[in-house]
CSV table of N, CA, C and O in Angstrom, one decimal:
chain,number,residue,atom,x,y,z
A,1,MET,N,18.4,27.2,10.1
A,1,MET,CA,18.6,28.3,9.3
A,1,MET,C,17.9,28.4,8.0
A,1,MET,O,17.5,26.9,7.7
A,2,ALA,N,16.9,29.0,7.7
A,2,ALA,CA,16.0,28.8,6.4
A,2,ALA,C,17.5,28.6,5.1
A,2,ALA,O,18.5,29.2,5.8
A,3,THR,N,16.7,28.3,4.3
A,3,THR,CA,17.7,28.1,3.0
A,3,THR,C,16.5,28.8,1.7
A,3,THR,O,15.6,28.7,1.8
A,4,ALA,N,17.6,29.3,1.0
A,4,ALA,CA,17.0,29.6,-0.4
A,4,ALA,C,17.6,29.3,-1.4
A,4,ALA,O,18.5,29.3,-1.6
A,5,GLU,N,16.8,29.3,-2.7
A,5,GLU,CA,17.4,28.8,-4.2
A,5,GLU,C,16.2,29.8,-5.0
A,5,GLU,O,14.8,29.8,-5.0
A,6,ILE,N,16.9,29.6,-6.0
A,6,ILE,CA,16.0,30.4,-7.4
A,6,ILE,C,15.5,28.9,-8.1
A,6,ILE,O,16.1,28.0,-8.4
A,7,VAL,N,14.0,28.8,-8.7
A,7,VAL,CA,13.9,27.4,-9.0
A,7,VAL,C,13.1,28.1,-9.9
A,7,VAL,O,12.5,28.8,-9.8
A,8,GLY,N,13.3,27.9,-10.9
A,8,GLY,CA,12.5,28.0,-12.5
A,8,GLY,C,12.1,29.8,-12.9
A,8,GLY,O,13.5,30.5,-11.5
A,9,ASP,N,10.9,30.4,-12.7
A,9,ASP,CA,10.8,31.5,-11.8
A,9,ASP,C,10.3,32.5,-10.4
A,9,ASP,O,9.5,33.0,-10.7
A,10,GLY,N,10.8,31.2,-10.0
A,10,GLY,CA,10.7,32.0,-7.7
A,10,GLY,C,11.6,31.8,-7.6
A,10,GLY,O,12.1,31.0,-7.8
A,11,LEU,N,11.6,32.3,-6.5
A,11,LEU,CA,12.5,31.9,-5.3
A,11,LEU,C,11.6,31.4,-3.9
A,11,LEU,O,10.9,31.4,-3.2
A,12,ARG,N,12.4,30.2,-3.9
A,12,ARG,CA,11.6,28.9,-3.0
A,12,ARG,C,12.5,29.4,-1.5
A,12,ARG,O,14.0,29.1,-1.7
A,13,VAL,N,11.9,29.7,-0.4
A,13,VAL,CA,12.3,29.3,0.7
A,13,VAL,C,11.9,28.5,1.7
A,13,VAL,O,10.7,28.5,2.1
A,14,ARG,N,12.9,27.9,2.4
A,14,ARG,CA,12.3,26.8,2.8
A,14,ARG,C,12.9,26.9,4.9
A,14,ARG,O,14.2,27.3,4.7
A,15,PHE,N,12.3,26.5,5.5
A,15,PHE,CA,12.2,27.0,6.9
A,15,PHE,C,12.6,25.4,7.8
A,15,PHE,O,12.3,24.4,7.3
A,16,SER,N,13.8,25.9,8.8
A,16,SER,CA,13.9,24.8,9.2
A,16,SER,C,12.7,23.8,10.2
A,16,SER,O,11.7,24.5,10.5
A,17,ARG,N,13.0,22.6,10.4
A,17,ARG,CA,12.0,22.2,11.2
A,17,ARG,C,11.1,22.7,12.5
A,17,ARG,O,10.0,23.2,12.6
A,18,TRP,N,12.1,24.1,13.2
A,18,TRP,CA,11.8,24.6,14.5
A,18,TRP,C,11.3,26.0,14.0
A,18,TRP,O,10.4,26.7,14.5
A,19,GLU,N,11.9,26.4,12.9
A,19,GLU,CA,11.4,27.6,12.3
A,19,GLU,C,9.7,27.7,11.4
A,19,GLU,O,9.2,28.4,11.7
A,20,ARG,N,9.5,26.4,11.1
A,20,ARG,CA,7.8,26.2,10.8
A,20,ARG,C,7.2,26.6,11.5
A,20,ARG,O,5.9,27.0,11.2
A,21,ILE,N,7.3,26.2,12.8
A,21,ILE,CA,6.6,26.6,14.0
A,21,ILE,C,6.3,28.5,14.2
A,21,ILE,O,4.9,28.7,14.2
A,22,ALA,N,7.2,28.8,13.9
A,22,ALA,CA,6.9,30.2,13.9
A,22,ALA,C,6.6,30.6,12.9
A,22,ALA,O,6.2,32.3,12.9
A,23,VAL,N,6.8,30.7,11.6
A,23,VAL,CA,5.9,31.1,10.2
A,23,VAL,C,4.9,30.7,9.7
A,23,VAL,O,4.7,30.9,9.0
A,24,TRP,N,4.7,29.5,10.5
A,24,TRP,CA,3.2,28.9,10.0
A,24,TRP,C,3.2,28.3,8.6
A,24,TRP,O,2.4,28.3,7.8
A,25,ARG,N,4.3,28.0,8.4
A,25,ARG,CA,4.9,27.4,7.2
A,25,ARG,C,6.3,26.2,7.0
A,25,ARG,O,6.8,26.8,7.4
A,26,GLU,N,6.2,25.6,5.8
A,26,GLU,CA,7.2,25.1,5.6
A,26,GLU,C,8.5,25.5,4.5
A,26,GLU,O,8.8,25.6,4.6
A,27,GLU,N,7.5,25.9,3.6
A,27,GLU,CA,8.6,27.2,2.9
A,27,GLU,C,7.3,28.1,2.1
A,27,GLU,O,5.8,27.8,2.1
A,28,ILE,N,7.7,29.1,1.2
A,28,ILE,CA,7.1,29.5,0.5
A,28,ILE,C,8.0,30.3,-1.0
A,28,ILE,O,9.1,30.2,-0.8
A,29,THR,N,7.3,30.2,-1.9
A,29,THR,CA,7.7,31.0,-3.1
A,29,THR,C,7.3,32.0,-3.5
A,29,THR,O,6.0,32.0,-3.7
A,30,VAL,N,8.2,32.5,-4.0
A,30,VAL,CA,7.8,34.2,-4.8
A,30,VAL,C,8.2,34.0,-6.0
A,30,VAL,O,9.1,33.8,-6.3
A,31,PRO,N,7.5,34.3,-6.9
A,31,PRO,CA,7.4,34.8,-8.2
A,31,PRO,C,8.6,35.9,-8.2
A,31,PRO,O,8.5,36.9,-7.8
A,32,LEU,N,9.5,35.7,-9.0
A,32,LEU,CA,10.8,36.7,-9.2
A,32,LEU,C,10.3,37.8,-9.6
A,32,LEU,O,10.7,39.0,-9.5
A,33,ALA,N,9.2,37.5,-10.6
A,33,ALA,CA,8.9,39.1,-10.8
A,33,ALA,C,8.2,40.4,-10.0
A,33,ALA,O,8.5,41.8,-9.9
A,34,ARG,N,8.2,39.8,-8.8
A,34,ARG,CA,7.6,40.2,-7.2
A,34,ARG,C,8.4,41.0,-6.6
A,34,ARG,O,8.3,42.1,-5.6
A,35,ILE,N,10.0,40.6,-7.1
A,35,ILE,CA,11.1,41.0,-6.3
A,35,ILE,C,11.6,42.4,-7.1
A,35,ILE,O,11.7,42.8,-8.5
A,36,ARG,N,11.6,43.4,-5.8
A,36,ARG,CA,11.0,45.0,-6.4
A,36,ARG,C,13.1,45.6,-6.2
A,36,ARG,O,13.7,46.0,-6.8
A,37,THR,N,13.9,44.9,-4.5
A,37,THR,CA,15.2,45.2,-4.4
A,37,THR,C,15.4,44.0,-3.4
A,37,THR,O,14.8,43.5,-2.7
A,38,VAL,N,16.9,43.8,-3.5
A,38,VAL,CA,17.9,42.8,-3.1
A,38,VAL,C,19.1,43.7,-2.6
A,38,VAL,O,19.2,44.3,-3.3
A,39,GLU,N,19.2,43.8,-1.1
A,39,GLU,CA,19.9,44.2,-0.7
A,39,GLU,C,20.8,43.2,0.6
A,39,GLU,O,20.1,42.2,1.4
A,40,GLN,N,22.2,43.1,0.5
A,40,GLN,CA,22.8,42.3,1.8
A,40,GLN,C,22.8,43.4,3.0
A,40,GLN,O,23.3,44.4,2.6
A,41,ILE,N,22.6,42.9,3.7
A,41,ILE,CA,22.2,43.6,4.9
A,41,ILE,C,23.1,43.1,6.3
A,41,ILE,O,23.5,42.1,6.3
A,42,GLY,N,23.8,44.1,6.8
A,42,GLY,CA,24.2,43.9,8.8
A,42,GLY,C,23.0,43.9,9.8
A,42,GLY,O,22.2,45.0,9.5
A,43,ASN,N,23.2,43.5,10.3
A,43,ASN,CA,22.1,43.3,11.8
A,43,ASN,C,21.0,43.3,11.6
A,43,ASN,O,20.4,44.1,11.5
A,44,PRO,N,19.9,42.3,10.6
A,44,PRO,CA,19.1,42.1,10.4
A,44,PRO,C,17.9,42.0,11.4
A,44,PRO,O,16.7,42.6,11.3
A,45,LEU,N,18.4,41.6,12.3
A,45,LEU,CA,17.8,42.1,13.9
A,45,LEU,C,16.9,43.5,14.2
A,45,LEU,O,15.8,43.7,14.6
A,46,ALA,N,17.8,44.8,13.8
A,46,ALA,CA,17.5,45.8,13.6
A,46,ALA,C,16.8,46.2,12.6
A,46,ALA,O,15.7,47.1,13.0
A,47,ARG,N,16.3,45.6,11.7
A,47,ARG,CA,15.1,46.1,10.5
A,47,ARG,C,13.7,45.4,10.5
A,47,ARG,O,13.3,45.5,10.3
A,48,THR,N,13.6,44.5,11.7
A,48,THR,CA,12.2,44.3,12.1
A,48,THR,C,11.5,45.3,12.7
A,48,THR,O,12.0,46.2,13.3
A,49,ARG,N,10.4,46.0,12.6
A,49,ARG,CA,9.4,46.7,13.2
A,49,ARG,C,8.2,46.2,13.3
A,49,ARG,O,7.4,45.2,13.0
A,50,GLY,N,7.3,47.2,14.3
A,50,GLY,CA,5.8,46.9,14.5
A,50,GLY,C,6.0,45.5,15.3
A,50,GLY,O,6.8,44.8,16.0
A,51,GLY,N,4.4,45.1,15.4
A,51,GLY,CA,4.0,43.9,16.0
A,51,GLY,C,4.8,42.3,15.3
A,51,GLY,O,4.9,42.3,14.0
A,52,ARG,N,4.5,41.5,16.4
A,52,ARG,CA,5.0,40.0,15.5
A,52,ARG,C,3.8,38.9,16.3
A,52,ARG,O,3.1,39.1,16.9
A,53,ILE,N,4.0,38.1,15.2
A,53,ILE,CA,3.6,36.6,15.6
A,53,ILE,C,4.9,35.9,14.9
A,53,ILE,O,5.3,36.2,14.0
A,54,GLY,N,5.6,34.8,16.5
A,54,GLY,CA,7.2,34.0,15.9
A,54,GLY,C,8.1,34.4,17.3
A,54,GLY,O,7.4,34.4,18.4
A,55,MET,N,8.9,33.8,17.1
A,55,MET,CA,9.6,33.4,18.3
A,55,MET,C,11.2,34.8,17.8
A,55,MET,O,11.5,35.3,17.0
A,56,LEU,N,11.5,35.3,19.5
A,56,LEU,CA,12.5,36.1,19.7
A,56,LEU,C,13.4,35.8,20.9
A,56,LEU,O,12.7,35.7,22.0
A,57,VAL,N,14.2,35.8,20.2
A,57,VAL,CA,15.7,35.8,21.5
A,57,VAL,C,16.4,36.8,21.6
A,57,VAL,O,16.9,36.8,20.8
A,58,SER,N,15.9,37.8,22.1
A,58,SER,CA,16.4,39.2,22.5
A,58,SER,C,18.1,39.3,21.8
A,58,SER,O,18.8,38.8,22.5
A,59,GLY,N,18.5,39.8,21.1
A,59,GLY,CA,19.4,39.8,20.5
A,59,GLY,C,20.0,38.6,19.9
A,59,GLY,O,21.4,39.1,19.3
A,60,VAL,N,19.7,38.0,19.7
A,60,VAL,CA,19.8,36.6,19.0
A,60,VAL,C,19.6,36.2,17.6
A,60,VAL,O,19.7,36.2,16.8
A,61,VAL,N,18.3,36.0,17.8
A,61,VAL,CA,17.3,35.7,16.7
A,61,VAL,C,16.1,36.2,17.0
A,61,VAL,O,15.4,36.1,18.0
A,62,LYS,N,15.6,36.3,15.6
A,62,LYS,CA,14.0,36.8,15.0
A,62,LYS,C,13.6,35.7,14.4
A,62,LYS,O,13.9,35.5,13.1
A,63,VAL,N,12.6,34.9,14.5
A,63,VAL,CA,12.0,34.1,13.2
A,63,VAL,C,10.3,33.7,13.3
A,63,VAL,O,9.8,34.1,14.4
A,64,GLY,N,9.4,34.7,12.3
A,64,GLY,CA,7.8,34.5,12.4
A,64,GLY,C,7.7,35.9,11.5
A,64,GLY,O,8.3,36.1,10.4
A,65,ILE,N,6.9,36.5,11.6
A,65,ILE,CA,6.1,37.6,11.1
A,65,ILE,C,6.2,38.8,11.8
A,65,ILE,O,5.2,39.0,12.9
A,66,TRP,N,6.6,39.5,11.2
A,66,TRP,CA,6.4,41.4,11.9
A,66,TRP,C,6.0,42.1,11.0
A,66,TRP,O,5.4,41.9,9.8
A,67,GLY,N,5.7,43.5,11.7
A,67,GLY,CA,5.0,44.4,10.5
A,67,GLY,C,3.9,44.5,10.9
A,67,GLY,O,3.1,45.2,10.4
A,68,LEU,N,3.1,44.0,11.9
A,68,LEU,CA,1.7,44.0,12.5
A,68,LEU,C,1.3,45.3,12.9
A,68,LEU,O,1.8,45.4,13.5
A,69,GLY,N,0.3,45.5,12.2
A,69,GLY,CA,-0.1,47.1,12.3
A,69,GLY,C,0.6,48.4,11.7
A,69,GLY,O,0.5,49.2,12.1
A,70,THR,N,2.2,47.8,10.5
A,70,THR,CA,2.5,48.6,10.3
A,70,THR,C,2.4,49.3,8.9
A,70,THR,O,3.0,49.9,8.0
A,71,GLY,N,1.5,48.1,8.3
A,71,GLY,CA,1.1,48.0,6.8
A,71,GLY,C,2.5,47.0,5.9
A,71,GLY,O,1.9,46.8,4.3
A,72,THR,N,3.4,47.1,6.2
A,72,THR,CA,4.4,46.5,5.6
A,72,THR,C,4.8,45.0,6.3
A,72,THR,O,5.6,44.7,7.4
A,73,ARG,N,4.2,43.7,6.4
A,73,ARG,CA,4.1,42.6,6.7
A,73,ARG,C,5.6,42.1,6.6
A,73,ARG,O,6.0,42.1,4.9
A,74,GLN,N,6.7,41.7,7.2
A,74,GLN,CA,7.6,41.3,7.1
A,74,GLN,C,7.7,39.5,7.6
A,74,GLN,O,7.6,39.2,8.7
A,75,LEU,N,8.2,38.6,6.5
A,75,LEU,CA,8.4,37.4,6.7
A,75,LEU,C,10.3,37.2,7.1
A,75,LEU,O,11.1,37.6,6.7
A,76,VAL,N,10.1,36.9,8.9
A,76,VAL,CA,11.9,37.0,9.3
A,76,VAL,C,12.3,35.5,9.6
A,76,VAL,O,11.5,34.8,10.3
A,77,SER,N,13.2,35.4,9.2
A,77,SER,CA,14.4,34.1,9.3
A,77,SER,C,15.6,34.9,9.8
A,77,SER,O,16.3,34.8,8.9
A,78,ALA,N,15.8,35.6,11.0
A,78,ALA,CA,16.9,36.4,11.0
A,78,ALA,C,18.2,36.3,12.4
A,78,ALA,O,17.2,35.8,13.4
A,79,ARG,N,19.5,36.2,12.3
A,79,ARG,CA,19.9,35.5,13.3
A,79,ARG,C,21.1,36.7,13.6
A,79,ARG,O,21.7,37.8,12.4
A,80,ARG,N,21.6,37.4,14.6
A,80,ARG,CA,22.6,38.3,14.4
A,80,ARG,C,23.3,38.5,14.0
A,80,ARG,O,24.3,39.8,13.9
A,81,SER,N,24.2,37.1,13.7
A,81,SER,CA,25.5,37.1,12.8
A,81,SER,C,25.5,36.4,11.9
A,81,SER,O,25.0,35.8,11.7
A,82,GLY,N,25.9,36.8,10.8
A,82,GLY,CA,26.4,35.7,9.4
A,82,GLY,C,25.4,37.5,8.2
A,82,GLY,O,25.0,38.2,9.1
A,83,PRO,N,26.1,36.8,7.2
A,83,PRO,CA,25.2,37.3,6.3
A,83,PRO,C,23.5,37.3,6.3
A,83,PRO,O,23.1,36.3,6.8
A,84,ALA,N,22.8,38.4,5.5
A,84,ALA,CA,21.9,38.1,6.0
A,84,ALA,C,21.1,39.2,4.7
A,84,ALA,O,21.9,39.8,3.7
A,85,LEU,N,20.0,39.0,4.3
A,85,LEU,CA,19.4,39.7,2.8
A,85,LEU,C,18.0,40.7,3.4
A,85,LEU,O,16.9,39.8,4.2
A,86,ARG,N,17.7,41.3,2.7
A,86,ARG,CA,16.5,42.3,2.9
A,86,ARG,C,16.1,42.3,1.5
A,86,ARG,O,16.4,42.9,0.4
A,87,ILE,N,14.7,41.5,1.3
A,87,ILE,CA,14.2,41.5,-0.1
A,87,ILE,C,12.8,42.5,-0.1
A,87,ILE,O,11.7,41.6,0.5
A,88,VAL,N,12.7,43.1,-0.8
A,88,VAL,CA,11.3,44.1,-1.1
A,88,VAL,C,10.5,43.4,-2.5
A,88,VAL,O,11.2,43.3,-3.0
A,89,LEU,N,9.5,42.9,-1.7
A,89,LEU,CA,8.5,42.5,-2.9
A,89,LEU,C,7.5,43.5,-3.0
A,89,LEU,O,6.9,44.0,-2.1
A,90,ASP,N,7.3,43.4,-3.9
A,90,ASP,CA,6.1,43.9,-4.9
A,90,ASP,C,4.5,43.4,-4.7
A,90,ASP,O,4.3,42.4,-5.6
A,91,GLY,N,3.4,43.8,-3.8
A,91,GLY,CA,2.4,43.2,-3.5
A,91,GLY,C,2.5,41.3,-2.7
A,91,GLY,O,3.4,41.2,-2.4
A,92,GLY,N,1.1,40.7,-2.6
A,92,GLY,CA,1.3,39.6,-1.8
A,92,GLY,C,0.9,39.5,-0.5
A,92,GLY,O,0.9,40.5,0.1
A,93,GLU,N,1.5,38.6,-0.1
A,93,GLU,CA,0.9,38.4,1.6
A,93,GLU,C,2.2,39.1,2.1
A,93,GLU,O,1.7,39.5,3.4
A,94,PHE,N,3.1,39.2,1.9
A,94,PHE,CA,4.6,40.2,2.3
A,94,PHE,C,4.9,40.7,1.4
A,94,PHE,O,5.3,40.8,0.6
A,95,GLY,N,5.5,41.7,2.3
A,95,GLY,CA,6.1,43.2,1.6
A,95,GLY,C,7.3,43.0,1.9
A,95,GLY,O,8.3,43.5,0.9
A,96,GLU,N,8.2,42.4,2.6
A,96,GLU,CA,9.4,42.2,2.7
A,96,GLU,C,9.8,40.6,3.4
A,96,GLU,O,9.3,40.3,4.8
A,97,LEU,N,11.4,39.7,3.0
A,97,LEU,CA,11.8,38.8,3.8
A,97,LEU,C,12.7,39.4,4.0
A,97,LEU,O,14.0,40.3,3.2
A,98,LEU,N,13.1,38.8,5.3
A,98,LEU,CA,14.2,39.3,6.1
A,98,LEU,C,14.8,37.9,5.9
A,98,LEU,O,14.6,37.3,7.2
A,99,LEU,N,16.4,37.7,5.9
A,99,LEU,CA,16.7,36.3,5.8
A,99,LEU,C,18.4,36.2,6.0
A,99,LEU,O,18.9,37.3,5.6
A,100,SER,N,18.7,35.7,7.2
A,100,SER,CA,20.1,35.5,6.9
A,100,SER,C,20.5,33.9,6.7
A,100,SER,O,19.7,32.8,6.7
A,101,LEU,N,21.3,33.8,5.5
A,101,LEU,CA,21.4,32.9,4.9
A,101,LEU,C,23.1,32.7,4.5
A,101,LEU,O,23.9,34.2,4.3
A,102,PRO,N,23.5,31.5,4.3
A,102,PRO,CA,25.3,31.4,4.6
A,102,PRO,C,25.6,32.1,2.8
A,102,PRO,O,26.6,32.3,3.2
A,103,ASP,N,24.8,32.0,2.1
A,103,ASP,CA,25.2,31.8,0.5
A,103,ASP,C,24.4,33.2,0.1
A,103,ASP,O,24.1,33.4,-0.7
A,104,ALA,N,24.0,34.0,1.2
A,104,ALA,CA,23.5,36.0,1.2
A,104,ALA,C,24.0,36.4,-0.4
A,104,ALA,O,23.5,36.8,-1.1
A,105,ALA,N,25.3,36.7,-0.3
A,105,ALA,CA,26.0,37.2,-1.2
A,105,ALA,C,25.8,36.8,-3.1
A,105,ALA,O,25.5,37.3,-4.2
A,106,GLU,N,25.7,35.3,-2.5
A,106,GLU,CA,25.4,34.6,-3.9
A,106,GLU,C,24.2,35.1,-4.3
A,106,GLU,O,24.0,35.4,-5.5
A,107,LEU,N,23.3,34.7,-3.6
A,107,LEU,CA,22.0,34.3,-3.4
A,107,LEU,C,21.4,35.7,-4.2
A,107,LEU,O,20.7,36.5,-5.4
A,108,ALA,N,22.3,37.5,-3.7
A,108,ALA,CA,22.1,38.5,-4.2
A,108,ALA,C,22.3,39.0,-5.6
A,108,ALA,O,21.5,39.5,-6.3
A,109,GLU,N,23.5,38.3,-5.7
A,109,GLU,CA,24.0,38.4,-7.1
A,109,GLU,C,22.8,37.8,-8.2
A,109,GLU,O,22.9,38.4,-9.3
A,110,ALA,N,22.6,36.3,-8.1
A,110,ALA,CA,21.7,35.6,-8.8
A,110,ALA,C,20.6,36.3,-8.9
A,110,ALA,O,19.4,36.6,-9.8
A,111,LEU,N,19.8,37.0,-8.1
A,111,LEU,CA,18.9,37.5,-7.9
A,111,LEU,C,18.6,38.6,-8.8
A,111,LEU,O,17.5,39.3,-9.4
A,112,LYS,N,19.5,39.4,-8.4
A,112,LYS,CA,20.0,40.7,-9.5
A,112,LYS,C,20.0,41.1,-11.0
A,112,LYS,O,19.5,41.5,-12.0
A,113,ALA,N,20.7,39.8,-11.1
A,113,ALA,CA,21.3,39.0,-12.9
A,113,ALA,C,19.9,38.6,-13.4
A,113,ALA,O,19.4,39.3,-14.4
A,114,ARG,N,18.7,38.4,-12.2
A,114,ARG,CA,17.4,37.9,-12.7
A,114,ARG,C,16.6,38.8,-13.3
A,114,ARG,O,15.4,38.6,-13.9
A,115,ALA,N,16.8,39.6,-12.5
A,115,ALA,CA,15.9,40.7,-12.2
A,115,ALA,C,15.7,41.9,-13.7
A,115,ALA,O,16.5,41.7,-14.1
C-alpha cells in the first residue's frame, strides 16, 4: 500500500515494492501549490476512467496510470476497502491522484489546512 506525507512544501507519495512496477516510479512529490482540491472518497475503484498502464484485479485493486485518451491522467493506488483520497492537481504530469491510505482523513485535513 502506498504511503503519503507532507514534506516541506510538497506531498510525497511512496509506493510499495510491487506497486513500483505498475506506476513506474518509487515515489512522486507534488508541490502543495499544485493541489486544487482534496476529497475523501468511497469506492475509489469506480473513479478511474479511460485506458490504463498498470495492474488491475477486477473489483479488488487498481495500481498504475489511468486516463489514457481522456485528457486527465490519474496516478492510482486504490483498493476496494478502506479510506481513500482523490487529489485534483493543477498542471504537471498527472491531473489526479487516487490513493487508498490508512490515514486518509488526517492527511486530507492537513492538506486542506496548508492550501
